[in-house]
XYZ file of C-alpha atoms in Angstrom:
579
model
C 43.147 -79.998 -1.864
C 40.186 -81.892 -4.428
C 37.940 -81.859 -2.295
C 37.514 -78.128 -2.369
C 38.111 -77.958 -5.903
C 35.087 -80.034 -6.633
C 32.733 -78.455 -4.341
C 33.793 -74.689 -5.745
C 32.575 -76.280 -9.763
C 29.114 -76.192 -7.842
C 28.998 -72.433 -7.605
C 27.920 -70.351 -10.177
C 28.271 -66.547 -10.507
C 24.970 -64.727 -10.712
C 24.369 -63.049 -14.075
C 23.106 -60.398 -13.832
C 20.762 -58.829 -17.208
C 21.225 -55.562 -18.363
C 21.212 -56.157 -22.293
C 17.908 -57.857 -22.012
C 14.272 -55.627 -23.735
C 12.549 -55.862 -20.044
C 16.142 -54.636 -18.194
C 16.429 -51.929 -20.542
C 12.556 -50.805 -19.658
C 13.199 -51.204 -16.672
C 15.842 -48.999 -16.676
C 14.587 -46.446 -18.560
C 11.717 -46.314 -16.066
C 14.041 -45.696 -13.408
C 15.432 -42.910 -15.298
C 12.022 -41.532 -15.802
C 11.100 -41.749 -12.210
C 14.252 -39.679 -11.271
C 13.278 -36.869 -13.700
C 9.597 -37.306 -12.538
C 11.040 -36.616 -8.633
C 13.769 -33.960 -9.751
C 10.561 -32.068 -11.554
C 8.342 -32.176 -8.501
C 11.434 -30.860 -6.008
C 11.511 -27.802 -8.761
C 8.278 -27.347 -8.989
C 7.647 -26.973 -5.462
C 10.276 -24.622 -4.926
C 9.049 -22.529 -7.283
C 5.480 -22.661 -5.883
C 6.549 -21.665 -3.065
C 8.922 -18.469 -4.313
C 6.552 -17.506 -5.868
C 4.405 -17.286 -2.533
C 6.812 -15.904 -0.964
C 7.295 -13.218 -3.400
C 3.637 -12.434 -3.956
C 3.814 -12.135 -0.078
C 6.772 -9.771 -0.088
C 5.862 -7.702 -3.230
C 2.443 -7.349 -1.121
C 4.250 -6.102 2.084
C 6.148 -3.568 0.333
C 3.814 -2.381 -1.872
C 1.734 -1.700 1.130
C 4.589 -0.577 3.035
C 7.022 2.043 0.795
C 4.776 4.157 0.412
C 4.555 5.226 4.512
C 9.126 5.635 4.571
C 7.654 9.308 2.550
C 5.513 12.225 3.968
C 4.776 15.533 2.252
C 4.816 18.471 3.463
C 3.621 21.918 3.020
C 6.502 24.909 2.605
C 5.203 28.318 3.984
C 7.119 31.518 5.495
C 5.440 32.137 8.591
C 5.819 35.323 10.330
C 7.087 34.858 14.063
C 5.576 37.570 15.572
C 6.944 38.323 19.216
C 3.270 39.680 20.570
C 2.441 35.972 19.768
C 5.384 34.126 20.807
C 7.145 36.050 23.525
C 5.320 39.732 23.671
C 6.917 40.085 27.691
C 10.422 39.413 26.154
C 11.564 36.909 28.795
C 12.982 34.527 25.983
C 12.331 31.843 28.691
C 12.121 28.201 27.836
C 8.430 27.487 28.982
C 7.026 30.750 27.539
C 8.863 29.759 24.472
C 7.041 26.275 24.368
C 4.171 27.434 25.022
C 3.617 29.807 22.440
C 0.879 29.629 19.654
C 2.843 27.952 16.668
C -0.288 26.709 15.172
C -2.084 30.140 15.364
C 0.996 31.535 13.130
C 1.166 28.595 10.890
C -2.414 29.003 10.295
C -2.707 32.555 9.168
C 0.730 31.718 6.851
C -1.645 29.227 4.845
C -4.937 31.801 4.954
C -2.128 34.195 3.128
C -1.311 31.118 1.187
C -4.615 30.648 -0.325
C -6.713 33.362 0.693
C -10.049 34.492 0.321
C -11.540 31.383 1.824
C -14.453 33.185 3.602
C -16.785 30.502 5.936
C -16.179 28.765 9.609
C -16.520 25.506 7.810
C -14.326 26.101 5.360
C -11.516 27.883 6.717
C -11.672 24.369 8.996
C -11.269 22.340 6.036
C -8.258 24.769 4.506
C -6.393 24.225 8.529
C -7.143 20.305 9.138
C -4.623 19.907 5.954
C -1.683 20.211 8.334
C -1.311 17.895 10.823
C -2.174 18.771 15.044
C 2.090 18.274 14.791
C 2.999 20.260 12.192
C 4.806 22.816 14.146
C 6.407 20.708 16.316
C 9.899 21.160 14.376
C 9.107 25.219 14.093
C 8.546 24.903 17.733
C 11.766 23.281 18.350
C 13.759 25.644 16.024
C 12.547 28.763 18.079
C 13.507 27.054 21.222
C 16.600 26.705 20.393
C 17.405 30.045 18.337
C 15.165 32.325 20.270
C 16.541 34.968 17.630
C 14.546 34.137 14.738
C 11.744 35.809 16.815
C 10.347 38.491 15.384
C 11.510 37.204 12.086
C 10.220 35.170 8.834
C 11.268 31.880 8.433
C 10.682 29.332 5.666
C 9.351 25.810 7.368
C 8.001 22.546 6.398
C 4.604 22.193 7.993
C 3.417 17.907 8.460
C 0.553 17.429 6.428
C -2.494 15.804 7.903
C -2.600 12.297 7.563
C -5.640 12.162 4.559
C -4.060 15.401 2.323
C -0.816 13.264 2.756
C -2.605 10.462 1.196
C -4.366 12.543 -1.556
C -0.907 13.092 -2.635
C 0.450 9.450 -2.550
C -2.623 8.460 -5.215
C -5.793 8.032 -2.845
C -7.549 10.723 -3.505
C -9.024 10.685 -7.077
C -8.081 11.577 -10.704
C -9.141 15.003 -12.587
C -9.483 15.706 -15.999
C -10.138 18.560 -17.981
C -12.736 19.733 -20.694
C -11.193 21.253 -24.192
C -11.666 24.389 -24.872
C -14.341 25.637 -24.417
C -16.416 27.513 -27.269
C -18.593 30.521 -25.183
C -18.013 33.207 -23.183
C -18.892 32.590 -19.457
C -20.541 34.926 -17.291
C -20.859 34.478 -13.612
C -22.661 36.332 -11.089
C -20.832 37.329 -8.687
C -17.541 36.112 -7.408
C -18.193 34.631 -3.951
C -20.668 32.488 -2.575
C -23.310 30.534 -4.561
C -23.237 31.948 -7.536
C -24.692 31.193 -11.340
C -22.366 30.847 -14.179
C -24.490 31.770 -18.019
C -22.857 30.513 -21.249
C -23.398 31.091 -24.805
C -22.187 28.341 -26.791
C -24.058 25.612 -24.390
C -20.399 24.465 -23.086
C -21.901 22.303 -20.286
C -23.896 19.587 -22.333
C -21.024 17.002 -22.531
C -20.627 17.917 -19.211
C -24.236 17.145 -18.697
C -24.630 14.405 -21.091
C -21.429 12.832 -19.196
C -23.905 12.763 -15.796
C -26.860 11.102 -17.720
C -25.018 8.887 -18.683
C -23.627 7.727 -15.101
C -27.469 8.011 -13.565
C -27.808 5.053 -16.133
C -25.279 2.562 -15.356
C -26.804 3.629 -11.615
C -29.903 2.737 -12.999
C -28.553 -0.039 -14.363
C -26.585 -1.242 -11.430
C -29.929 -1.171 -9.128
C -32.071 -2.897 -11.151
C -29.926 -5.441 -11.654
C -29.363 -5.928 -7.693
C -33.098 -6.170 -7.220
C -33.494 -8.967 -9.903
C -30.782 -10.708 -8.092
C -32.941 -10.445 -4.620
C -36.097 -11.577 -6.556
C -33.627 -15.117 -7.908
C -33.457 -15.748 -3.712
C -37.228 -15.673 -3.160
C -36.749 -14.486 0.421
C -39.560 -12.514 2.141
C -37.221 -10.342 4.212
C -35.621 -8.379 0.673
C -39.598 -8.053 -0.717
C -39.391 -4.415 0.547
C -35.510 -3.985 -0.263
C -36.512 -5.103 -3.652
C -39.484 -2.248 -4.241
C -37.022 0.492 -2.954
C -34.420 -0.547 -5.436
C -37.509 -0.038 -7.970
C -38.728 2.794 -7.513
C -34.985 4.174 -7.430
C -34.109 2.761 -10.677
C -36.810 4.118 -12.149
C -36.234 7.348 -10.185
C -33.363 8.058 -12.121
C -34.027 6.672 -15.452
C -36.737 9.249 -15.596
C -34.298 12.268 -15.167
C -31.977 9.694 -17.791
C -34.907 10.251 -20.555
C -35.008 13.904 -20.083
C -31.984 14.810 -21.688
C -32.159 18.445 -21.816
C -33.510 18.802 -17.972
C -31.221 20.233 -15.423
C -29.676 17.996 -12.504
C -28.290 18.291 -9.499
C -25.323 16.639 -8.424
C -24.499 14.918 -5.661
C -22.020 13.516 -3.249
C -22.641 9.304 -5.536
C -20.978 10.786 -8.991
C -18.357 12.327 -10.313
C -18.060 16.270 -9.386
C -17.996 18.604 -11.777
C -16.168 22.369 -10.887
C -15.826 25.602 -13.336
C -12.255 26.863 -12.804
C -12.550 30.831 -14.350
C -11.377 33.678 -13.646
C -8.374 32.548 -10.966
C -10.916 30.772 -8.627
C -13.382 27.240 -9.051
C -16.678 26.832 -8.584
C -18.291 23.744 -7.264
C -21.312 22.656 -9.566
C -24.418 21.845 -8.119
C -26.957 22.155 -10.510
C -26.402 21.860 -14.130
C -27.992 22.395 -17.204
C -26.555 22.438 -21.167
C -25.762 26.503 -21.113
C -25.868 27.928 -17.096
C -24.606 26.102 -13.873
C -25.305 26.553 -10.497
C -22.375 26.405 -8.036
C -20.734 27.565 -4.629
C -17.125 29.317 -5.135
C -14.325 27.003 -3.349
C -11.510 29.716 -4.318
C -12.474 33.097 -5.076
C -12.411 34.852 -8.228
C -10.640 37.504 -9.215
C -13.370 39.368 -10.492
C -16.712 39.190 -11.612
C -15.700 39.752 -15.417
C -16.523 37.515 -18.409
C -14.506 34.795 -19.213
C -13.930 34.514 -22.641
C -13.385 31.314 -24.696
C -10.184 29.231 -24.031
C -9.800 31.118 -20.298
C -11.484 28.803 -18.345
C -12.436 24.996 -17.947
C -15.115 22.364 -16.653
C -12.858 19.616 -14.303
C -13.885 16.212 -13.319
C -13.067 14.795 -10.278
C -13.749 11.200 -11.229
C -14.236 9.486 -8.025
C -17.449 10.884 -6.194
C -17.676 12.879 -2.866
C -19.016 10.412 -1.327
C -16.076 7.290 -2.155
C -13.256 9.344 -0.603
C -12.137 10.731 2.800
C -10.513 14.355 1.238
C -13.759 16.496 0.390
C -14.022 18.827 -2.940
C -12.889 22.015 -1.805
C -10.124 20.524 0.104
C -8.728 18.780 -3.647
C -8.914 22.271 -4.886
C -6.938 23.775 -1.230
C -4.566 20.904 -2.156
C -4.167 21.044 -5.744
C -3.822 24.922 -5.327
C -0.902 24.909 -3.640
C 0.697 22.244 -5.315
C 0.535 23.709 -8.581
C 2.305 27.157 -6.307
C 5.328 24.644 -5.474
C 4.501 24.785 -1.765
C 3.845 21.078 -1.567
C 7.020 18.791 -1.072
C 8.041 15.397 -0.544
C 10.631 13.762 1.430
C 11.498 10.627 3.466
C 9.739 10.637 6.310
C 12.163 9.940 9.056
C 9.590 10.937 12.129
C 8.547 7.194 11.273
C 11.557 6.005 12.528
C 12.196 8.966 15.425
C 8.872 9.207 17.098
C 6.490 7.180 19.213
C 3.105 5.581 19.336
C 0.300 8.317 18.320
C -2.988 8.570 17.309
C -2.639 10.205 14.311
C -0.652 8.007 11.590
C 0.769 11.075 10.006
C 3.047 11.193 13.718
C 3.275 7.569 14.694
C 6.926 6.080 14.733
C 8.126 2.751 15.986
C 11.315 3.940 17.937
C 9.671 3.344 20.548
C 8.571 -0.391 19.649
C 12.249 -0.340 18.500
C 13.474 0.257 21.987
C 11.083 -1.884 24.095
C 11.977 -4.875 21.185
C 16.350 -4.085 22.149
C 15.516 -4.419 26.080
C 12.982 -7.159 25.610
C 15.565 -9.265 23.940
C 18.588 -7.972 25.946
C 16.578 -9.095 29.095
C 16.017 -12.330 27.184
C 19.872 -13.015 26.009
C 20.804 -11.982 29.684
C 18.989 -14.661 31.202
C 18.744 -17.364 28.901
C 22.276 -17.635 27.113
C 24.639 -18.796 30.499
C 21.755 -20.935 31.887
C 21.364 -22.445 28.293
C 25.072 -23.020 27.992
C 25.822 -24.300 31.180
C 22.481 -26.549 31.214
C 24.188 -28.253 28.163
C 27.654 -27.902 29.163
C 25.971 -30.439 32.388
C 23.420 -32.994 29.943
C 25.955 -32.956 27.316
C 29.290 -33.577 29.263
C 28.485 -34.180 33.283
C 25.196 -35.487 33.914
C 25.550 -39.293 34.390
C 22.531 -41.548 31.964
C 19.623 -42.306 33.942
C 16.308 -41.902 33.870
C 16.342 -38.691 35.085
C 18.532 -37.022 32.717
C 16.634 -39.189 30.015
C 13.298 -37.439 31.728
C 15.142 -34.243 31.666
C 15.901 -34.336 27.764
C 12.768 -35.669 26.575
C 10.774 -32.019 28.436
C 13.188 -30.292 26.987
C 12.371 -31.473 23.486
C 8.789 -31.085 24.060
C 9.106 -27.487 25.598
C 11.017 -26.297 22.323
C 7.292 -27.663 20.283
C 5.267 -25.915 22.973
C 2.592 -23.192 21.395
C 4.224 -19.847 22.630
C 1.155 -18.244 24.486
C 1.767 -20.914 26.970
C 4.260 -19.089 27.878
C 2.179 -16.026 27.908
C 0.134 -17.361 30.476
C 2.705 -19.081 32.630
C 4.133 -15.346 32.933
C 1.533 -13.938 33.367
C 0.566 -16.746 36.477
C 4.136 -16.348 37.812
C 5.846 -13.362 37.005
C 2.709 -10.907 37.090
C 0.320 -12.492 39.457
C 2.704 -13.897 42.007
C 5.740 -12.280 42.145
C 4.141 -8.745 41.380
C 6.086 -7.587 38.450
C 5.168 -4.165 36.737
C 2.794 -4.938 33.863
C 4.104 -4.293 29.882
C 7.755 -3.727 31.336
C 10.518 -5.578 28.842
C 11.904 -7.081 32.002
C 8.874 -9.405 32.290
C 9.016 -9.122 28.609
C 12.104 -10.621 28.322
C 11.715 -13.292 30.880
C 8.645 -14.938 29.159
C 10.726 -14.877 25.758
C 13.765 -16.855 27.772
C 11.523 -19.130 29.132
C 10.244 -19.738 25.268
C 13.995 -19.651 23.670
C 15.797 -21.281 26.296
C 14.852 -24.879 25.062
C 16.574 -24.239 21.458
C 19.341 -22.398 22.763
C 19.953 -26.009 24.844
C 19.355 -28.268 22.073
C 21.397 -25.945 19.911
C 24.247 -25.987 22.343
C 24.411 -29.509 23.114
C 24.706 -30.398 19.804
C 27.699 -27.573 18.972
C 29.678 -29.242 21.601
C 28.745 -32.520 20.326
C 30.326 -31.416 16.851
C 33.699 -31.022 18.611
C 35.404 -34.295 17.915
C 36.521 -36.380 21.432
C 40.126 -36.429 20.720
C 40.105 -33.101 21.979
C 39.116 -33.177 25.307
C 40.982 -36.696 25.687
C 44.508 -34.823 24.369
C 43.118 -32.230 27.148
C 43.029 -34.977 29.775
C 46.302 -36.726 29.096
C 48.231 -33.866 29.537
C 46.633 -33.416 33.149
C 43.773 -31.105 32.838
C 41.115 -31.363 34.448
C 37.381 -32.385 33.528
C 36.529 -29.011 34.001
C 39.525 -27.089 32.357
C 39.098 -29.738 29.650
C 35.668 -28.568 28.616
C 36.069 -24.782 29.244
C 39.442 -24.159 27.640
C 39.360 -26.787 24.946
C 35.391 -28.149 23.546
C 33.076 -25.144 24.422
C 35.753 -22.270 22.377
C 35.276 -24.693 19.920
C 31.904 -25.225 20.110
C 30.860 -21.419 20.491
C 30.540 -20.739 16.907
C 27.826 -23.108 17.028
C 26.235 -21.887 19.887
C 26.039 -18.344 19.387
C 24.417 -19.188 16.059
C 21.764 -21.296 17.223
C 21.317 -18.062 20.226
C 21.055 -15.621 17.613
C 18.170 -17.966 16.059
C 16.673 -17.920 19.021
C 16.231 -14.398 19.409
C 15.119 -13.705 16.288
C 12.343 -16.287 17.217
C 11.938 -13.956 20.233
C 11.723 -10.837 18.261
C 8.656 -12.031 16.251
C 7.053 -13.901 18.878
C 3.676 -11.426 19.673
C 1.301 -14.113 21.695
C 3.101 -13.948 25.201
C 3.688 -10.486 25.057
C -0.218 -9.454 24.437
C -0.771 -12.041 27.593
C 1.631 -10.121 29.985
C 0.448 -6.626 28.995
C 2.618 -5.034 26.013
C -0.494 -4.279 24.130
C -0.861 -1.124 25.993
C -0.648 2.221 24.204
C 2.718 3.680 24.787
C 3.962 6.594 23.544
C 7.150 7.554 25.312
C 10.064 5.481 24.382
C 10.940 3.367 27.818
C 14.470 4.051 29.602
C 14.582 1.494 31.266
C 13.170 -2.602 31.868
C 10.921 -1.625 34.076
C 9.469 0.895 32.225
C 5.732 0.211 30.295
C 6.838 -0.799 26.533
C 5.808 -2.302 23.553
C 7.370 -5.145 20.676
C 7.581 -3.998 17.009
C 5.516 -7.306 16.585
C 3.297 -6.182 19.382
C 3.084 -2.344 17.797
C 2.522 -4.131 14.209
C -0.705 -5.829 15.955
C -1.907 -2.571 17.264
C -1.366 -0.736 14.179
C -3.744 -3.113 12.036
C -6.336 -3.152 14.289
C -7.307 0.945 13.635
C -9.718 1.671 10.587
C -7.722 4.543 9.332
C -6.225 3.933 6.135
C -3.009 5.571 6.581
C -2.075 2.598 9.479
C -2.443 0.216 6.924
C 1.044 2.076 5.114
C 2.073 2.059 8.625
C 1.304 -1.409 9.397
C 3.020 -3.175 6.411
C 5.878 -0.433 6.861
C 6.090 -1.892 11.093
C 6.686 -5.763 8.623
C 9.130 -4.442 6.352
C 11.495 -2.838 9.604
C 10.697 -6.516 11.339
C 12.096 -8.941 8.398
C 14.853 -6.239 7.594
C 16.120 -7.167 11.732
C 15.119 -10.796 10.833
C 16.881 -10.978 7.662
C 20.125 -9.192 9.565
C 19.977 -11.578 11.977
C 19.646 -14.947 10.225
C 22.473 -13.583 8.079
C 24.735 -12.947 10.843
C 24.326 -16.199 12.062
C 24.937 -17.703 8.791
C 27.499 -15.708 7.896
C 29.595 -16.359 11.818
C 29.111 -20.238 11.337
C 30.658 -20.022 7.629
C 33.058 -17.826 9.217
C 34.338 -19.746 12.108
C 33.055 -23.398 11.239
C 35.494 -26.168 11.928
C 35.406 -28.747 9.907
C 37.424 -31.953 11.449
């Protein structure tokens, strides 16, 4: 007792210094470090959110216009002589009738007075090649319409549709004119004279455009001179000559100007018609009549105008005459805007306004059904065996390592494997959901095995032990008790794996699903494409309308992915068990 007391006297308690200035400085430094770390995390999250917001905003700004479509409403007379001259009323005759000719006739009535082969062609091209598809379906389903005049929507072409979506040109008009305008005719090439120099303002605007072009040419020549390149010497001379010629035109303020397609177009709206200016002076213009006038009479001050198409004709896809036709139809209330249901109900097409994602969606669904039907049972059974039945030895360790490695293998490797095995060795059909599903099943299988094993491992061992304790076999304990409790986690992992498979493109490209497929697949052996592949195909096409289609298809794909991931989160929250 004495020895114990004596020995304990030498053990002194450790003193914690919390009051000294050095200790308080260290404490403040730790607080500052914690605060900095917290703000670093907030900043990283803010930057990531900003990048995501910019990406989503860019996709939606480009893709949302594709969900809307402009059409032309016309009263089309369904002539029996054109549709069914013999009165058979059979399906083949009704399907093969010239509905486009009837639509062109109705369009000529809506925009009368268009003469010349080129002008008529430009007018008819504002309609899509599939504009009369709905009209044909109506007549085939109800032949009683033959002989009547029906009001129908005719789909506009992609260029006309883009014009109304803001891809055309801004049109400005001058103030009320002061003089009397006297046209020399009402059609063809005419001259218009004014009594008050009403074209002087337009002439000066043209001179300013020429001045800007001359300055740009001089600046480009100066830039090439600074490069001191022997190859650019000839180009420099050409630029300076062009700039000198333009400047000479500018220095003659009252000289007539020939208007080309590289400067804003000027048009004169007079007597119900429209004249495109080709030659301009202070008091007269020479031009071609785009929309015919009602008469060649004098136009009093304030009854005629000078219009400017501010985007030069060479810089836009629609010509001045087409702009005039479209504006005339819009002023008459015959242009209508509606939701683009065709985008969801049609397959792929070479015409942007007719292209849709229905075939790609069905191809993706069939592909994912094959993928789920193959990888889910195999993945779950493999996970059950490895987690509950497999002995722990080098072979199972080797298998587990390779499963984990396969989850990180690039997806294109699985595409090469599918190309070599399924197509070349087994001879399966190319561009088919069957092969695509098998390839994606190989891609997703490691993920499902890993998530299924984690779900099985999360079930407390006491569940299995209790089942074994009341006489259940190992198999009964796993299948009847452990597996149902692990199923929410397995389903969550499977849905995430399917979302991963839905967004894959490289493996499907390798097995030929990049082909142009118009028809909707009916079985897993039919030729098909998938939604990510459709996006890839459209992104490579030159037509501007396909850019909006690409972004719209991305929006559809993101919506499906968000829906699948949201379902996975809901399942996890709803069936999650906390032990």
